[in-house]
mmCIF file of N, CA and C in Angstrom:
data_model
loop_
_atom_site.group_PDB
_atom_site.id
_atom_site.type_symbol
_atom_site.label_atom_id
_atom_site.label_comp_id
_atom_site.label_asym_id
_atom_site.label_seq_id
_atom_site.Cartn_x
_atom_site.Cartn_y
_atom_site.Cartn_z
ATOM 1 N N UNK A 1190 114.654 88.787 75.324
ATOM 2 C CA UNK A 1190 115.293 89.869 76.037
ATOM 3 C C UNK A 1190 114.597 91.179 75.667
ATOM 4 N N UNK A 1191 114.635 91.762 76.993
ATOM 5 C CA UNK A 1191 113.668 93.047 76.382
ATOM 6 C C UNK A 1191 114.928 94.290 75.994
ATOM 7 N N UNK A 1192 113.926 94.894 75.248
ATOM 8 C CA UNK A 1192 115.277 96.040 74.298
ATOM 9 C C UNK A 1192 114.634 97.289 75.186
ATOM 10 N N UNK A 1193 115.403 97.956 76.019
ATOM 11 C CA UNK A 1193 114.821 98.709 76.788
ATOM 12 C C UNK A 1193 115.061 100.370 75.681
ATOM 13 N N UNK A 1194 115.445 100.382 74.887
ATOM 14 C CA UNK A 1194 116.011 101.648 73.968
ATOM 15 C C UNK A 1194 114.162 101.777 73.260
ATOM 16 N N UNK A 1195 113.707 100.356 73.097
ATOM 17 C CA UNK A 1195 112.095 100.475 72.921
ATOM 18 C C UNK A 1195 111.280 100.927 73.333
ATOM 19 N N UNK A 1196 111.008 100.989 74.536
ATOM 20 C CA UNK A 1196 109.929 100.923 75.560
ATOM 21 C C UNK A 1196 110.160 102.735 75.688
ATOM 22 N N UNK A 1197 108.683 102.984 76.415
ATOM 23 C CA UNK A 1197 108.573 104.689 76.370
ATOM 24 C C UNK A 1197 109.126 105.445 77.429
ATOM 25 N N UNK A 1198 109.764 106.577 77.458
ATOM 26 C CA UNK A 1198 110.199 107.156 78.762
ATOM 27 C C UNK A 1198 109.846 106.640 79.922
ATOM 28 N N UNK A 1199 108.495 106.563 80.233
ATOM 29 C CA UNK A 1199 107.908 106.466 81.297
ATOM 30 C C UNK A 1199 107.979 105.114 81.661
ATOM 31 N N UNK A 1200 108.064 103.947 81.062
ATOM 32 C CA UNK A 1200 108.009 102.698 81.158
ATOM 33 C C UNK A 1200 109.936 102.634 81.658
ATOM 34 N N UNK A 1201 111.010 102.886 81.107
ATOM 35 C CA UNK A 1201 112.511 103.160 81.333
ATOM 36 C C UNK A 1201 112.000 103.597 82.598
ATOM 37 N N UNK A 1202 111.089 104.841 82.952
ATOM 38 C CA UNK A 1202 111.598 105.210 84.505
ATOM 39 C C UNK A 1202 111.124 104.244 85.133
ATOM 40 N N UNK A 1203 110.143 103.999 84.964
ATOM 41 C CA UNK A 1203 109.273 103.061 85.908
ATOM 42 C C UNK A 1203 109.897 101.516 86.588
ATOM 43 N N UNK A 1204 110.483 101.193 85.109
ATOM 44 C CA UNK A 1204 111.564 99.727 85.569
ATOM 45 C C UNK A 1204 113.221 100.539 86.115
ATOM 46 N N UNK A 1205 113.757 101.556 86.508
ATOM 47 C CA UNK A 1205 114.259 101.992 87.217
ATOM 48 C C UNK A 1205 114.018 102.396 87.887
ATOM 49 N N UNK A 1206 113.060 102.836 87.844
ATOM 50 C CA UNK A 1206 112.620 103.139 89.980
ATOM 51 C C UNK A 1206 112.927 101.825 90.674
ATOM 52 N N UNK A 1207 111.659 101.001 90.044
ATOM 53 C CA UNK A 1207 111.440 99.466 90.518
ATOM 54 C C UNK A 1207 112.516 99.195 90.675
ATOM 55 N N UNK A 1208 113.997 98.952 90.336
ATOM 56 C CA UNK A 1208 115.368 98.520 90.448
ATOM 57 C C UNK A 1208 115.642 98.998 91.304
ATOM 58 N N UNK A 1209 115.750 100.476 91.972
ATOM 59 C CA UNK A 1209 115.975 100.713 93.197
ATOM 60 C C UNK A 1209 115.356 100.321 94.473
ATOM 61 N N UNK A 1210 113.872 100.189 94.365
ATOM 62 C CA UNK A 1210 112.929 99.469 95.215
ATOM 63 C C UNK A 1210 113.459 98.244 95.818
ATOM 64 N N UNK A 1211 113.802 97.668 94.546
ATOM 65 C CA UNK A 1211 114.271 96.148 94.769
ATOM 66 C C UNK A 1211 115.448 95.830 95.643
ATOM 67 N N UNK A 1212 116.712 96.736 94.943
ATOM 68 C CA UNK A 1212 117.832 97.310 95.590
ATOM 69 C C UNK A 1212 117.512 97.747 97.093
ATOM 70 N N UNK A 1213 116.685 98.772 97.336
ATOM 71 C CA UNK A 1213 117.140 99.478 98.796
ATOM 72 C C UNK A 1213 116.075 98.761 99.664
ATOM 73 N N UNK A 1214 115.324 97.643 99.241
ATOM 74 C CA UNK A 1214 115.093 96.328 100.200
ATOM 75 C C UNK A 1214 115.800 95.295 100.066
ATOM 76 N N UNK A 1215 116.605 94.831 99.540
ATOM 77 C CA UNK A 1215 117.834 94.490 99.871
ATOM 78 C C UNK A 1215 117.399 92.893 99.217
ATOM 79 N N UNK A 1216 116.610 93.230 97.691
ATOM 80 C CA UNK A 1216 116.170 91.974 96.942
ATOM 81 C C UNK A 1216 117.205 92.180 96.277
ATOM 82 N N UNK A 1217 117.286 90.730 95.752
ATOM 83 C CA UNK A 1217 118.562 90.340 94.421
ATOM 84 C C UNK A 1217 118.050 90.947 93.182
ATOM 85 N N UNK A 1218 116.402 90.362 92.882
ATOM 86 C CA UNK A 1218 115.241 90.445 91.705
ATOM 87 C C UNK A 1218 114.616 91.494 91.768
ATOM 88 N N UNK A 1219 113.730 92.001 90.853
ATOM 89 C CA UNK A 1219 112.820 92.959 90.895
ATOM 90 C C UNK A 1219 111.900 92.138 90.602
ATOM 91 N N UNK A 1220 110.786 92.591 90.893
ATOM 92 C CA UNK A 1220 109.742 91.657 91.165
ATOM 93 C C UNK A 1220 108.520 92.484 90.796
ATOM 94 N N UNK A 1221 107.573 91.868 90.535
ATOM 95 C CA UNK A 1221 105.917 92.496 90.451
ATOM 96 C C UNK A 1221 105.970 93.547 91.173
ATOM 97 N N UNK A 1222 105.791 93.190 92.203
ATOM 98 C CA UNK A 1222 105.628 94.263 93.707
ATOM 99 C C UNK A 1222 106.459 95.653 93.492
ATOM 100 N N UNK A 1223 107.458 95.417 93.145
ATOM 101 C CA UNK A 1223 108.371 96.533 92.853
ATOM 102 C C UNK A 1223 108.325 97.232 91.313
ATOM 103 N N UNK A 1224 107.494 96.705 90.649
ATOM 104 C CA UNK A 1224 107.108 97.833 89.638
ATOM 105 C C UNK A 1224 105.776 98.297 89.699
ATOM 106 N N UNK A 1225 105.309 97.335 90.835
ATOM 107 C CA UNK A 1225 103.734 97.958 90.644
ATOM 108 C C UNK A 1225 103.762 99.441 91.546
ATOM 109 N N UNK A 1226 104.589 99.157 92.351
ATOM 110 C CA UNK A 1226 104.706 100.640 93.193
ATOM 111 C C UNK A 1226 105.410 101.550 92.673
ATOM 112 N N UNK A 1227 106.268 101.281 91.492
ATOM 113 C CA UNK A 1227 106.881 102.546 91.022
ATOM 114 C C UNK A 1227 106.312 102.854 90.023
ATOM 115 N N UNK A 1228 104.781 102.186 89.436
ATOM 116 C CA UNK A 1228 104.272 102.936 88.354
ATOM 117 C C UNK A 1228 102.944 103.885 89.167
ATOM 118 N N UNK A 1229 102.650 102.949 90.482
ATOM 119 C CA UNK A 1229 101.802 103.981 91.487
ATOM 120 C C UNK A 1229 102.655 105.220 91.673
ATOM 121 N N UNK A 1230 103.856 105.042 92.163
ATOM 122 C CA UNK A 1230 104.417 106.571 92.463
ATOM 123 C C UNK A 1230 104.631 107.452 91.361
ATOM 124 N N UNK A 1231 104.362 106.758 90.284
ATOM 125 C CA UNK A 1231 104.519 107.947 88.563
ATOM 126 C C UNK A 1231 103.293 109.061 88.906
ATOM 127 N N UNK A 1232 103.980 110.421 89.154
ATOM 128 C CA UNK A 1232 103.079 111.460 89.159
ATOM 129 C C UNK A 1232 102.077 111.763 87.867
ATOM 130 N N UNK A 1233 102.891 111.631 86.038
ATOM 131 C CA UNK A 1233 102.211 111.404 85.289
ATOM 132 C C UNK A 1233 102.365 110.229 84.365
ATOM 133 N N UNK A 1234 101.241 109.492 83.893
ATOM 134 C CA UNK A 1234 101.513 108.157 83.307
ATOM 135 C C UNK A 1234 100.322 107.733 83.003
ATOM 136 N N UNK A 1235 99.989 106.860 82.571
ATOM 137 C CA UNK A 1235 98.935 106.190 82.658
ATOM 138 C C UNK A 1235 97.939 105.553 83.775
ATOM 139 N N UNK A 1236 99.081 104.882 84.433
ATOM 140 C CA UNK A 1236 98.361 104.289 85.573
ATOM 141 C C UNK A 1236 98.015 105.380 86.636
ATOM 142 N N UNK A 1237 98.335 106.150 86.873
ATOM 143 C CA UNK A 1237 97.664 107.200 87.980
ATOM 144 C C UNK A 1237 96.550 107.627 87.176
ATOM 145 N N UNK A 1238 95.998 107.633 85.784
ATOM 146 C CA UNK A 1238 95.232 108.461 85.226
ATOM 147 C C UNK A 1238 94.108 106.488 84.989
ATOM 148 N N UNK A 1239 94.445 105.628 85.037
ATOM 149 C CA UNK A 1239 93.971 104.882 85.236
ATOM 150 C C UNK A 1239 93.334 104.268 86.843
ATOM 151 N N UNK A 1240 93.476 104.525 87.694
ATOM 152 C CA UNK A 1240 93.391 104.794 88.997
ATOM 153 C C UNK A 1240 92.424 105.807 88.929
ATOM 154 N N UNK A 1241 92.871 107.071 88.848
ATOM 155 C CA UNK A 1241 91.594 107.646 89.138
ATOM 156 C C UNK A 1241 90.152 107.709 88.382
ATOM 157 N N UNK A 1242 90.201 106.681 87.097
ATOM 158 C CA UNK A 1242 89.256 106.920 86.599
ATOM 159 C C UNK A 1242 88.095 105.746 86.839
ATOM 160 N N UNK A 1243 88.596 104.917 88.261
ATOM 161 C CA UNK A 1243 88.327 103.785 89.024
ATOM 162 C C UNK A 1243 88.051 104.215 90.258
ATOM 163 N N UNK A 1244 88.458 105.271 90.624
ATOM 164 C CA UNK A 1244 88.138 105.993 91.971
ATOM 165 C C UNK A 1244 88.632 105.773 93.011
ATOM 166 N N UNK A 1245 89.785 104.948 92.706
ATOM 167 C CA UNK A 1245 90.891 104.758 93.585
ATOM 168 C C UNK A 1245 91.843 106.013 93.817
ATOM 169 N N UNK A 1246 92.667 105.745 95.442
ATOM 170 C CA UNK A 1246 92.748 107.128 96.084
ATOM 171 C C UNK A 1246 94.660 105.993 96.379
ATOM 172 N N UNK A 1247 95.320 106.309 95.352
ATOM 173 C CA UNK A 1247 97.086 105.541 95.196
ATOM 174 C C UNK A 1247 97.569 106.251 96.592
ATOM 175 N N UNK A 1248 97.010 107.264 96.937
ATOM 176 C CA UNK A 1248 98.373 107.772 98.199
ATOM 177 C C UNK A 1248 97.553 107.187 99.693
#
């Protein structure tokens, strides 16, 4: 079981975004898909700063 009081701000938002994702498509689960897009929509984080240093264009 994961101890979410662990994990870093940004990782807490990120698996709550994803919960709403999951939610307001009208999944039971959260799924891959739905955290991979709510760590794309993290304005600051890692993965946007990982993205661009690949030259990928997230929007």
């Amino acid at each position: 079981m994961i101890r979410f009081d662990r994990l870093t701000i940004k990782a807490q938002e990120a698996l709550a975004e994803a919960q709403k994702l999951a939610e307001k498509a009208g999944h039971q689960e959260l799924d891959v898909e739905h955290l991979a897009l709510a760590l794309v929509r993290q304005r600051e984080g890692l993965t946007q700063s990982l993205l661009n240093k690949l030259g990928a264009d997230p929007a």
